[in-house]
XYZ file of C-alpha atoms in Angstrom:
709
model
C 43.144 3.343 -5.022
C 45.208 4.958 -7.820
C 42.218 5.192 -10.115
C 40.528 7.617 -7.715
C 43.459 9.760 -6.683
C 42.250 12.632 -8.898
C 38.548 11.950 -8.285
C 37.891 13.196 -4.763
C 34.157 13.431 -5.434
C 33.950 9.713 -6.210
C 36.270 8.748 -3.353
C 34.204 10.690 -0.821
C 30.980 9.271 -2.190
C 32.257 5.698 -1.943
C 33.539 6.391 1.563
C 30.046 7.544 2.538
C 28.526 4.421 0.967
C 30.973 2.282 2.953
C 29.959 4.020 6.160
C 26.263 3.543 5.447
C 26.796 -0.128 4.639
C 29.120 -0.519 7.645
C 31.836 -1.820 5.336
C 35.611 -1.357 5.437
C 36.526 1.319 2.896
C 39.825 -0.431 2.218
C 37.848 -3.367 0.837
C 36.673 -1.367 -2.154
C 35.224 -4.337 -4.037
C 32.473 -4.834 -1.438
C 31.533 -1.160 -1.577
C 31.408 -1.133 -5.378
C 29.242 -4.241 -5.428
C 26.451 -2.257 -3.739
C 26.410 0.588 -6.296
C 23.654 0.478 -8.945
C 23.568 4.141 -9.980
C 26.108 6.977 -10.212
C 24.607 10.406 -10.872
C 26.665 13.607 -10.595
C 25.126 16.401 -12.702
C 26.160 20.066 -12.928
C 28.934 19.752 -10.331
C 31.781 21.303 -12.374
C 33.652 17.980 -12.468
C 36.885 18.314 -14.435
C 39.768 16.294 -15.851
C 39.966 12.548 -16.329
C 37.409 10.147 -14.878
C 37.713 6.381 -14.519
C 34.660 4.235 -13.755
C 35.885 0.674 -13.340
C 34.819 -2.638 -11.778
C 31.260 -1.831 -10.693
C 29.610 -5.265 -11.143
C 26.016 -4.112 -10.547
C 26.111 -0.544 -11.866
C 23.110 0.093 -14.138
C 23.074 3.870 -14.708
C 25.923 6.358 -15.116
C 24.984 10.035 -15.511
C 27.794 12.617 -15.492
C 26.194 15.130 -17.869
C 26.546 18.926 -17.639
C 30.086 18.931 -16.218
C 33.543 19.784 -17.612
C 35.032 16.307 -17.898
C 37.735 16.001 -20.588
C 38.361 12.231 -20.627
C 36.428 9.243 -19.347
C 37.114 5.524 -19.245
C 34.383 3.026 -18.383
C 35.511 -0.574 -17.872
C 34.214 -3.849 -16.481
C 30.635 -2.823 -15.667
C 28.692 -5.853 -16.967
C 25.220 -4.646 -15.872
C 25.539 -1.063 -17.132
C 22.510 -0.021 -19.233
C 22.606 3.793 -19.508
C 25.602 6.090 -20.126
C 24.828 9.828 -20.165
C 27.836 12.124 -20.728
C 26.213 15.009 -22.621
C 27.274 18.649 -22.197
C 30.868 18.064 -21.110
C 34.245 18.813 -22.733
C 35.055 15.257 -23.687
C 37.924 14.685 -26.086
C 38.291 10.982 -25.357
C 35.723 8.283 -24.605
C 36.624 4.671 -23.838
C 34.175 1.880 -23.010
C 35.395 -1.680 -22.428
C 33.649 -4.858 -21.264
C 30.234 -3.230 -20.884
C 28.181 -5.263 -23.337
C 24.820 -4.669 -21.598
C 24.745 -0.962 -22.484
C 21.532 0.055 -24.273
C 21.861 3.863 -24.455
C 24.885 6.162 -24.883
C 24.416 9.952 -24.880
C 27.476 12.088 -25.780
C 25.995 15.102 -27.599
C 27.499 18.569 -27.053
C 31.103 17.496 -26.438
C 34.443 17.785 -28.286
C 34.821 14.194 -29.414
C 36.582 13.431 -32.687
C 36.400 9.688 -32.172
C 34.614 7.067 -30.052
C 36.935 4.438 -28.609
C 33.913 2.190 -28.209
C 33.230 -1.227 -29.814
C 29.795 -0.087 -31.009
C 29.506 -2.822 -33.664
C 29.867 -5.553 -31.065
C 27.662 -3.707 -28.571
C 24.918 -3.352 -31.182
C 24.872 -7.135 -31.592
C 24.257 -7.380 -27.844
C 22.014 -4.608 -26.459
C 22.937 -1.173 -27.854
C 19.813 0.541 -29.213
C 20.201 4.334 -28.816
C 23.170 6.667 -29.311
C 23.631 10.441 -29.477
C 26.700 12.087 -30.974
C 25.408 15.361 -32.409
C 27.303 18.617 -31.793
C 30.689 16.859 -31.750
C 33.624 17.530 -34.180
C 33.650 13.904 -35.327
C 35.981 12.984 -38.165
C 34.199 12.016 -41.409
C 35.352 8.420 -40.974
C 34.072 8.204 -37.396
C 30.735 9.842 -38.241
C 30.284 7.411 -41.125
C 31.048 4.518 -38.771
C 28.400 5.657 -36.307
C 25.878 6.481 -39.033
C 26.140 2.991 -40.515
C 24.915 1.534 -37.230
C 21.407 2.629 -38.166
C 20.636 3.524 -34.557
C 18.516 6.596 -33.730
C 20.521 9.661 -32.717
C 18.486 10.939 -29.795
C 19.247 13.845 -27.505
C 18.502 14.144 -23.794
C 17.199 17.693 -23.401
C 18.777 19.637 -20.541
C 17.608 22.934 -19.025
C 18.303 25.929 -21.201
C 16.989 28.695 -18.897
C 16.271 31.197 -21.636
C 13.503 33.142 -23.336
C 10.999 30.612 -24.657
C 10.391 32.146 -28.092
C 14.068 32.824 -28.784
C 15.008 29.265 -27.926
C 12.161 27.754 -29.995
C 12.948 29.838 -33.092
C 16.601 28.819 -32.937
C 15.837 25.157 -32.353
C 12.980 24.711 -34.841
C 13.187 26.743 -38.089
C 9.812 27.588 -39.630
C 10.394 25.388 -42.674
C 10.756 22.284 -40.485
C 7.893 22.815 -38.039
C 5.142 21.210 -40.115
C 6.944 17.860 -39.804
C 6.872 17.852 -36.001
C 4.099 15.833 -34.350
C 5.384 15.781 -30.778
C 7.144 18.416 -28.671
C 8.492 17.692 -25.188
C 9.671 20.993 -23.728
C 8.992 20.273 -20.059
C 11.379 21.477 -17.350
C 13.604 23.484 -19.676
C 13.468 26.731 -17.737
C 11.660 28.520 -20.580
C 10.165 31.881 -19.650
C 8.018 34.591 -21.185
C 5.659 34.165 -24.130
C 5.585 31.178 -26.481
C 3.887 31.144 -29.902
C 3.823 27.799 -31.706
C 2.956 29.141 -35.142
C 3.857 26.741 -37.932
C 3.402 23.500 -35.980
C 0.369 22.579 -38.064
C 0.734 18.824 -37.545
C 1.604 18.930 -33.863
C -0.417 16.364 -31.882
C 1.242 16.268 -28.459
C 2.694 19.234 -26.589
C 4.326 19.247 -23.154
C 5.518 22.627 -21.868
C 5.010 21.844 -18.185
C 7.216 23.074 -15.336
C 8.449 26.259 -16.985
C 7.799 29.967 -16.366
C 5.588 30.818 -19.332
C 3.280 33.808 -19.077
C 1.504 33.338 -22.414
C 0.865 30.361 -24.696
C -0.381 30.819 -28.283
C -1.781 27.649 -29.891
C -3.991 29.083 -32.651
C -1.906 27.475 -35.413
C -1.941 23.949 -33.977
C -5.270 22.641 -35.341
C -4.339 18.965 -34.907
C -3.301 19.194 -31.264
C -4.729 16.284 -29.253
C -2.789 16.446 -25.980
C -1.655 19.503 -24.021
C 0.228 19.683 -20.724
C 1.099 23.190 -19.584
C 0.910 22.546 -15.829
C 3.111 24.357 -13.302
C 3.856 27.412 -15.409
C 4.369 30.324 -13.048
C 7.061 32.469 -11.501
C 7.379 34.224 -8.177
C 6.815 37.947 -8.626
C 6.255 40.927 -6.370
C 3.443 43.390 -6.017
C 3.040 46.459 -3.871
C 0.131 46.625 -1.459
C -1.075 49.307 0.915
C -1.904 48.561 4.517
C -2.796 50.504 7.623
C -0.923 49.649 10.807
C -0.799 51.089 14.286
C 2.654 52.402 15.170
C 3.184 53.873 18.647
C -0.529 54.442 19.050
C -0.945 56.167 15.697
C -2.629 54.561 12.692
C -0.302 54.902 9.735
C -0.662 53.905 6.089
C 2.334 52.221 4.532
C 3.289 50.253 1.439
C 4.590 46.723 1.538
C 5.884 44.333 -1.103
C 4.185 40.984 -1.299
C 5.335 37.927 -3.202
C 2.811 36.547 -5.669
C 2.705 33.765 -8.236
C 2.393 34.962 -11.819
C 1.438 32.439 -14.500
C -0.507 32.127 -17.740
C -3.294 34.618 -17.147
C -5.339 33.630 -20.212
C -5.548 30.446 -22.291
C -7.552 30.209 -25.525
C -8.027 26.664 -26.849
C -11.042 27.309 -29.074
C -9.001 26.762 -32.275
C -7.749 23.337 -31.169
C -10.830 21.274 -32.040
C -9.009 17.928 -31.882
C -8.000 18.281 -28.242
C -8.782 15.212 -26.147
C -6.762 15.811 -22.987
C -5.716 19.065 -21.277
C -3.571 19.453 -18.159
C -3.274 23.058 -16.973
C -2.811 22.718 -13.212
C -1.092 25.443 -11.171
C -0.973 28.026 -13.949
C -3.060 30.684 -12.146
C -5.290 31.067 -15.197
C -7.924 33.781 -14.895
C -9.737 33.108 -18.180
C -9.926 29.969 -20.300
C -11.815 29.444 -23.570
C -12.933 25.850 -24.206
C -15.531 26.562 -26.882
C -15.982 23.851 -29.501
C -13.854 21.153 -27.834
C -16.348 18.373 -28.502
C -13.693 15.625 -28.307
C -12.191 16.620 -24.963
C -12.531 13.829 -22.366
C -10.037 14.902 -19.660
C -9.695 18.416 -18.226
C -7.364 19.175 -15.289
C -7.501 22.753 -13.979
C -6.386 22.547 -10.340
C -5.173 25.743 -8.608
C -6.209 28.496 -10.997
C -7.979 31.840 -10.619
C -10.960 31.780 -12.999
C -14.260 33.235 -11.791
C -16.358 31.022 -14.053
C -15.954 27.929 -16.175
C -17.952 27.340 -19.354
C -18.111 23.596 -20.066
C -21.157 23.621 -22.338
C -19.231 22.389 -25.418
C -17.539 19.464 -23.658
C -20.118 16.791 -24.409
C -17.524 13.965 -24.224
C -15.990 15.081 -20.934
C -15.394 12.163 -18.548
C -13.000 13.563 -15.955
C -12.950 17.103 -14.571
C -10.728 18.553 -11.868
C -11.295 22.218 -11.088
C -10.377 22.104 -7.404
C -8.541 24.704 -5.333
C -9.700 27.756 -7.248
C -8.222 30.905 -5.746
C -11.156 33.055 -6.784
C -13.958 33.631 -4.296
C -16.277 34.427 -7.228
C -16.264 30.846 -8.505
C -19.621 29.889 -6.947
C -21.454 27.928 -9.637
C -20.518 24.987 -11.832
C -22.905 24.168 -14.675
C -22.610 20.523 -15.792
C -25.821 20.329 -17.802
C -24.136 19.166 -21.028
C -21.502 16.955 -19.402
C -23.609 13.851 -18.959
C -20.722 11.425 -19.562
C -18.786 12.556 -16.500
C -17.248 9.717 -14.490
C -15.010 11.639 -12.095
C -15.744 15.122 -10.711
C -13.245 16.851 -8.416
C -14.346 20.347 -7.401
C -13.282 20.463 -3.756
C -12.031 23.516 -1.858
C -13.840 26.162 -3.864
C -16.628 28.609 -3.034
C -19.401 26.689 -4.801
C -22.946 27.305 -3.595
C -24.763 25.329 -6.303
C -23.980 21.932 -7.797
C -26.454 19.800 -9.751
C -25.272 16.235 -10.325
C -28.327 13.956 -10.282
C -28.421 13.924 -14.107
C -24.873 12.486 -14.323
C -25.864 8.824 -14.523
C -22.290 7.616 -15.205
C -20.750 9.473 -12.267
C -18.568 7.228 -10.079
C -16.428 9.649 -8.053
C -17.614 12.941 -6.561
C -15.278 15.017 -4.393
C -16.954 18.317 -3.548
C -15.819 18.880 0.040
C -14.960 22.263 1.568
C -17.447 24.381 -0.369
C -20.623 26.207 0.642
C -23.226 23.834 -0.788
C -26.741 23.906 0.598
C -27.747 20.452 -0.598
C -26.465 17.507 -2.615
C -28.961 15.450 -4.580
C -27.459 12.133 -5.703
C -30.808 10.448 -6.249
C -30.561 7.767 -8.910
C -26.770 7.787 -9.325
C -26.508 4.004 -9.477
C -22.810 3.998 -10.435
C -21.614 6.393 -7.724
C -18.907 4.684 -5.638
C -17.252 7.460 -3.623
C -18.777 10.659 -2.272
C -16.802 13.164 -0.229
C -18.888 16.189 0.721
C -17.593 17.121 4.172
C -17.005 20.674 5.286
C -19.861 22.562 3.586
C -19.376 25.623 5.776
C -22.237 28.022 6.330
C -21.890 31.301 4.467
C -24.553 34.028 4.700
C -27.193 31.563 5.849
C -26.284 29.012 3.193
C -24.171 25.877 3.240
C -23.887 23.161 5.831
C -26.179 20.914 3.748
C -29.226 22.567 5.249
C -31.250 21.081 2.408
C -30.051 17.574 3.192
C -28.248 14.746 1.453
C -30.233 12.496 -0.887
C -28.653 9.088 -1.510
C -31.638 7.114 -2.756
C -30.712 4.694 -5.483
C -26.931 4.966 -4.940
C -26.646 1.202 -4.927
C -22.911 1.155 -5.763
C -21.824 3.615 -3.055
C -18.839 2.308 -1.065
C -17.450 5.374 0.732
C -19.347 8.346 2.168
C -17.817 11.254 4.070
C -20.327 13.927 5.074
C -18.563 15.136 8.222
C -18.390 18.737 9.432
C -21.746 19.830 8.036
C -23.386 21.993 10.651
C -26.960 21.872 9.342
C -27.443 18.283 8.240
C -30.046 16.551 10.415
C -30.360 13.043 8.989
C -28.106 10.570 7.216
C -30.070 7.761 5.604
C -27.902 5.053 4.046
C -30.371 2.213 4.472
C -30.138 -0.642 1.970
C -26.836 0.582 0.502
C -25.451 -2.925 0.510
C -22.004 -1.999 -0.884
C -21.332 0.816 1.595
C -18.086 0.171 3.496
C -17.236 3.415 5.320
C -19.370 6.238 6.702
C -18.102 9.355 8.469
C -20.522 11.967 9.772
C -18.539 13.354 12.705
C -18.663 16.977 13.875
C -22.220 17.466 12.649
C -23.783 19.334 15.540
C -27.442 19.112 14.442
C -27.397 15.480 13.309
C -30.114 13.496 15.113
C -30.605 10.332 13.046
C -28.344 7.769 11.383
C -29.795 4.849 9.472
C -27.413 2.206 8.129
C -29.822 -0.705 8.244
C -29.081 -3.537 5.807
C -25.636 -2.114 5.019
C -24.190 -5.596 5.137
C -20.677 -4.555 4.022
C -20.306 -1.557 6.350
C -17.064 -1.894 8.337
C -16.377 1.690 9.531
C -18.753 4.168 11.226
C -17.696 7.490 12.765
C -20.271 9.795 14.365
C -18.033 11.239 17.069
C -18.654 14.671 18.640
C -22.370 15.145 17.860
C -24.269 14.257 21.023
C -27.815 14.923 19.772
C -28.283 11.649 17.904
C -31.433 9.970 19.155
C -31.891 7.335 16.437
C -29.181 4.877 15.436
C -30.351 2.000 13.256
C -27.714 -0.722 12.800
C -30.073 -3.555 11.855
C -28.383 -5.823 9.343
C -25.007 -4.068 9.586
C -23.383 -7.290 10.674
C -19.828 -6.640 9.470
C -18.995 -3.512 11.477
C -15.380 -3.532 12.619
C -14.778 0.037 13.851
C -17.209 2.473 15.499
C -16.420 5.937 16.906
C -18.910 8.003 18.917
C -19.083 10.729 21.545
C -19.076 9.948 25.243
C -22.083 12.263 25.517
C -24.005 10.391 22.813
C -27.559 9.424 23.688
C -27.398 6.200 21.700
C -24.440 3.975 21.005
C -23.965 0.360 19.948
C -23.618 -2.496 22.413
C -20.412 -3.977 21.069
C -21.088 -7.355 22.649
C -24.076 -7.768 20.331
C -21.985 -7.132 17.189
C -19.730 -10.190 16.752
C -17.630 -8.599 13.990
C -16.700 -5.456 15.967
C -12.958 -5.047 16.581
C -12.451 -1.479 17.800
C -14.561 1.163 19.558
C -13.481 4.782 19.970
C -15.144 7.033 22.545
C -14.444 10.750 22.126
C -14.671 13.139 25.049
C -14.341 16.922 25.048
C -12.545 18.481 28.007
C -11.412 21.926 28.976
C -7.686 22.238 29.491
C -5.560 25.172 30.462
C -3.696 26.719 27.551
C -1.671 29.831 26.858
C -4.835 31.897 26.343
C -6.812 30.382 29.190
C -9.157 27.401 29.113
C -9.469 25.629 25.790
C -11.679 22.786 24.615
C -9.773 19.705 23.518
C -10.938 16.319 22.289
C -9.605 13.076 23.760
C -10.189 9.681 22.198
C -10.378 6.515 24.278
C -10.031 3.394 22.173
C -11.347 0.005 23.269
C -9.717 -2.986 21.646
C -12.815 -5.145 21.330
C -11.061 -7.784 19.278
C -8.343 -8.083 21.906
C -10.918 -8.422 24.684
C -12.802 -11.124 22.789
C -9.614 -13.014 21.986
C -8.464 -12.844 25.604
C -11.794 -14.187 26.844
C -11.653 -17.025 24.310
C -8.136 -18.048 25.360
C -9.133 -17.917 29.029
C -12.051 -20.266 28.301
C -9.718 -22.681 26.520
C -7.273 -22.703 29.423
C -10.091 -23.159 31.940
C -11.595 -26.130 30.035
C -8.757 -27.682 28.016
C -10.523 -31.015 27.557
C -13.243 -29.373 25.447
C -10.830 -28.193 22.770
C -8.980 -30.476 20.382
C -5.347 -30.235 19.346
C -6.425 -29.329 15.800
C -8.385 -26.344 17.142
C -5.427 -25.107 19.186
C -3.077 -25.336 16.212
C -5.543 -23.378 14.033
C -5.414 -20.346 16.373
C -3.179 -17.713 14.777
C -3.002 -14.184 13.369
C -5.923 -11.968 14.341
C -7.217 -14.623 16.740
C -4.252 -13.795 18.977
C -4.520 -9.994 18.601
C -4.549 -8.317 22.009
C -3.764 -11.510 23.937
C -1.081 -11.085 26.591
C 2.251 -12.844 26.325
C 1.487 -14.831 29.478
C -1.735 -16.257 28.022
C -0.041 -17.013 24.710
C 2.666 -18.932 26.554
C 0.096 -20.959 28.484
C -1.790 -21.695 25.271
C 1.410 -22.860 23.626
C 2.227 -25.117 26.575
C -1.275 -26.596 26.404
C -0.793 -27.347 22.724
C 2.527 -29.071 23.404
C 0.960 -31.113 26.184
C -1.894 -32.267 23.959
C 0.527 -33.023 21.144
C 2.717 -35.170 23.375
C -0.263 -36.938 24.883
C -1.681 -37.868 21.500
C 1.415 -38.994 19.672
C 3.843 -40.080 22.386
C 1.799 -41.556 25.265
C -1.529 -43.325 25.636
C -4.709 -41.296 25.976
C -6.060 -43.390 28.814
C -5.330 -46.699 30.534
C -1.801 -46.866 29.099
C 1.331 -46.735 31.196
C 3.615 -43.741 30.959
C 7.146 -43.485 32.237
C 5.891 -42.228 35.600
C 3.494 -45.095 36.190
C 4.336 -48.467 37.708
C 3.398 -51.714 36.110
C 0.503 -53.595 37.721
C 1.546 -57.234 37.388
C -1.163 -59.154 39.183
C -0.462 -62.795 40.030
C -2.881 -65.683 40.339
C -4.570 -65.926 43.731
C -3.268 -69.457 44.322
C 0.332 -68.412 43.658
C -0.051 -65.530 46.104
C -1.178 -67.878 48.843
C 1.667 -70.273 48.191
C 4.204 -67.513 48.353
C 2.745 -66.174 51.566
C 2.481 -69.576 53.293
C 5.275 -70.085 55.849
C 4.903 -73.902 55.583
C 6.038 -74.113 52.005
C 9.754 -73.577 51.507
C 10.697 -70.786 49.165
C 12.424 -71.822 45.954
C 14.623 -69.184 44.391
C 14.446 -70.920 41.020
C 11.466 -69.503 39.103
C 8.858 -71.958 37.869
C 7.779 -71.504 34.225
C 4.137 -70.431 33.996
C 1.617 -72.864 32.592
C 0.537 -70.298 29.948
C 3.792 -68.617 28.881
C 3.690 -65.053 27.479
C 4.581 -64.915 23.787
C 7.813 -63.291 22.768
C 7.961 -59.598 21.803
C 7.328 -59.942 18.034
C 4.346 -62.303 18.617
C 3.008 -59.909 21.267
C 3.041 -56.974 18.858
C 1.602 -59.025 16.023
C -1.281 -60.294 18.185
C -2.104 -56.795 19.411
C -2.341 -55.313 15.953
C -4.287 -58.283 14.582
C -6.964 -57.791 17.240
C -6.942 -54.026 16.683
C -7.460 -54.562 12.946
C -10.359 -56.954 13.588
C -12.060 -54.360 15.790
C -11.705 -51.780 13.029
C -13.069 -54.129 10.374
C -15.980 -55.290 12.567
C -14.890 -58.932 12.764
C -14.823 -58.718 16.547
C -18.078 -57.598 18.167
C -19.420 -57.501 21.687
C -20.845 -61.009 21.195
C -17.469 -62.620 20.360
C -15.200 -60.542 22.590
C -13.795 -63.775 24.034
C -11.013 -63.517 21.420
C -9.686 -60.567 23.376
C -10.352 -61.976 26.855
C -8.602 -65.284 26.113
C -5.606 -63.650 24.398
C -2.166 -63.503 25.974
C -2.108 -59.701 26.062
C -1.579 -57.816 29.299
C -4.593 -56.826 31.326
C -4.115 -53.176 30.388
C -4.106 -53.957 26.662
C -7.165 -56.183 27.008
C -9.045 -53.418 28.819
C -8.052 -50.901 26.177
C -9.269 -53.075 23.289
C -12.499 -53.958 25.113
C -13.154 -50.299 25.790
C -12.712 -49.455 22.102
C -15.002 -52.325 21.202
C -17.736 -51.231 23.626
C -17.664 -47.682 22.289
C -17.804 -49.033 18.728
C -15.418 -46.340 17.511
C -12.441 -46.421 15.242
C -9.335 -45.177 17.021
C -8.012 -41.965 15.479
C -4.476 -43.152 16.013
C -2.836 -46.441 16.864
C -1.216 -46.885 20.251
C 2.001 -48.765 19.983
C 2.589 -51.627 22.408
C 5.036 -50.870 25.145
C 8.643 -51.730 24.924
C 11.148 -51.930 27.685
C 13.299 -49.166 26.146
C 11.788 -45.687 26.619
C 14.728 -43.644 25.350
C 13.503 -43.338 21.730
C 10.151 -42.094 23.034
C 11.761 -39.559 25.352
C 14.069 -38.215 22.635
C 11.172 -37.986 20.200
C 9.066 -36.115 22.755
C 11.827 -33.578 23.315
C 12.354 -33.057 19.574
C 8.661 -32.666 18.730
C 8.082 -30.430 21.734
C 10.912 -28.195 20.570
C 9.437 -28.086 17.045
C 5.995 -27.067 18.319
C 7.575 -24.400 20.554
C 9.470 -23.023 17.569
C 6.288 -22.843 15.460
C 4.386 -20.988 18.197
C 7.308 -18.608 18.684
C 7.350 -17.766 14.958
C 3.616 -17.035 14.977
C 3.957 -14.760 17.995
C 6.908 -12.936 16.422
C 5.050 -12.292 13.154
C 2.138 -10.885 15.146
């Protein structure tokens, strides 16, 4: 414990790990063996640190502290060592030959006490030692390694332009092709003048208010998502105070981001991510190579996409402007994915987008959606088209003709839709049209892959066509529905949900609430099947019983499962341990019939009884001959050598009467026995022990199946 006496943070952490693992803290080796990562950043750690004997440690990150010395020993699996932004004057690494990356920039190191030459031969690939007062000899030693000197960028929390100008002098900017400035805490305005060859730029997760990219003509990728700060604004409101209406001012927190973004000079752009920037205006003119545009959670009133002829994916959802009511996609005929949900859209034309596969336009105010001829459309989510000033609610209907690839359709919560026609959509798997008060007709005929149907709450449906929908597994409908499926006529059905609306007493009086009653159809069917098996066990083979598992036992009670298991064990024992019929078991008595003449002699009082047994005239063969004879005759029956015409071979044999009857019965049926019945022996103990062992094995198998279920 001496190595941790000045490292309370590590001691406490290991103690917590020991408690979580329910280990004894005094047995430190067991606790260390569970550690794969140690990460303590910006915790003001000071002094000397020793990291030793962690056999499975892979990552060590102690950057942004005030550590002066560190020793790392005996960590054979360690891959990453990050010690940047400390006050290190001494670094020692021993017996850690798996290390691939070492970051020590921004410290006070004059020398590395690290066998870097040997480590390079093993796994070392990246080092960083910039901003250290290394001696010329030590710097030369590290430079000769030929490894890249890379720096892990930490948060700087400063003015964006000031930081950029200090980090990248103007004379060096034309050599930069990639800038990763994400999550640095940069704020204010940022002008990237001089980065003429820049191709990739990431300034995401900062607090920028303006981004100038006019002098980046070769930019291909831009990510400026999540650039905003929490500000305050003053608003006026009128409130009633002590019966008097009074006007007052109140401060309100708002999110302030990049209000305007002009990308018209960046003609090479192919991908733009500008989510959560609260952009009010964006210029995309001339971006003919752009294929991906992500603009979630912004404030623009309109969006001009006329130049984006190569656009394949567009996300403009969650606009916070109520004026964003129209989206013109006339020139975007290569669109594959369109995500424009939760806006105020009243118009959306998509039937010319022949490559469209995904359309998410829910929670808008659309009057109609025409998807006629969209053969590649796979998913359509258009629920919640709320009525606004007489519009919305899909009053104009939903046209799905020709959508032969459609798999998922959600058109729920559309107050004005009257008919949902999905007939002949053979790939359709799920359909939800619940809470559609004026819906009267649903047609899913020939939807052979449909597994889920939800039309709960609307009670006005008078036409429900399920012809050919033979794979339905779940159906939900209202208790007040006029038409509903007869689940007994749909063999694939597994669950039925019946929704009922009731008035309940709440805080503000009576309230309408919905209650769902679920019927486990699969469980009912399985229970009935098991009951039939138990009622007629002779009609079901052992192989069939063993094949019952998984979903075939769903919903079956434990009592029925136990009885089914016992039946399987009984059939197993009967087949492999005892005779099927006509064969003696341990509970049966032998029927040793004697000749009639001998019976009379024994019963006659005139003939004296002789206690010495008289050998029979036709002695029974010994045990080996008995077994050999039995199997010879059995083989002849199988091969067809013995027929009904020459059955005298069996009748005249020296076998017991029971064995003769058994062989004759097999012969008369002209069947091949599925298993061979062994001739009886006088010792039943091996059979009894075998029965117990096999019965236990079968019980164990059934128990495992039940447990997995």
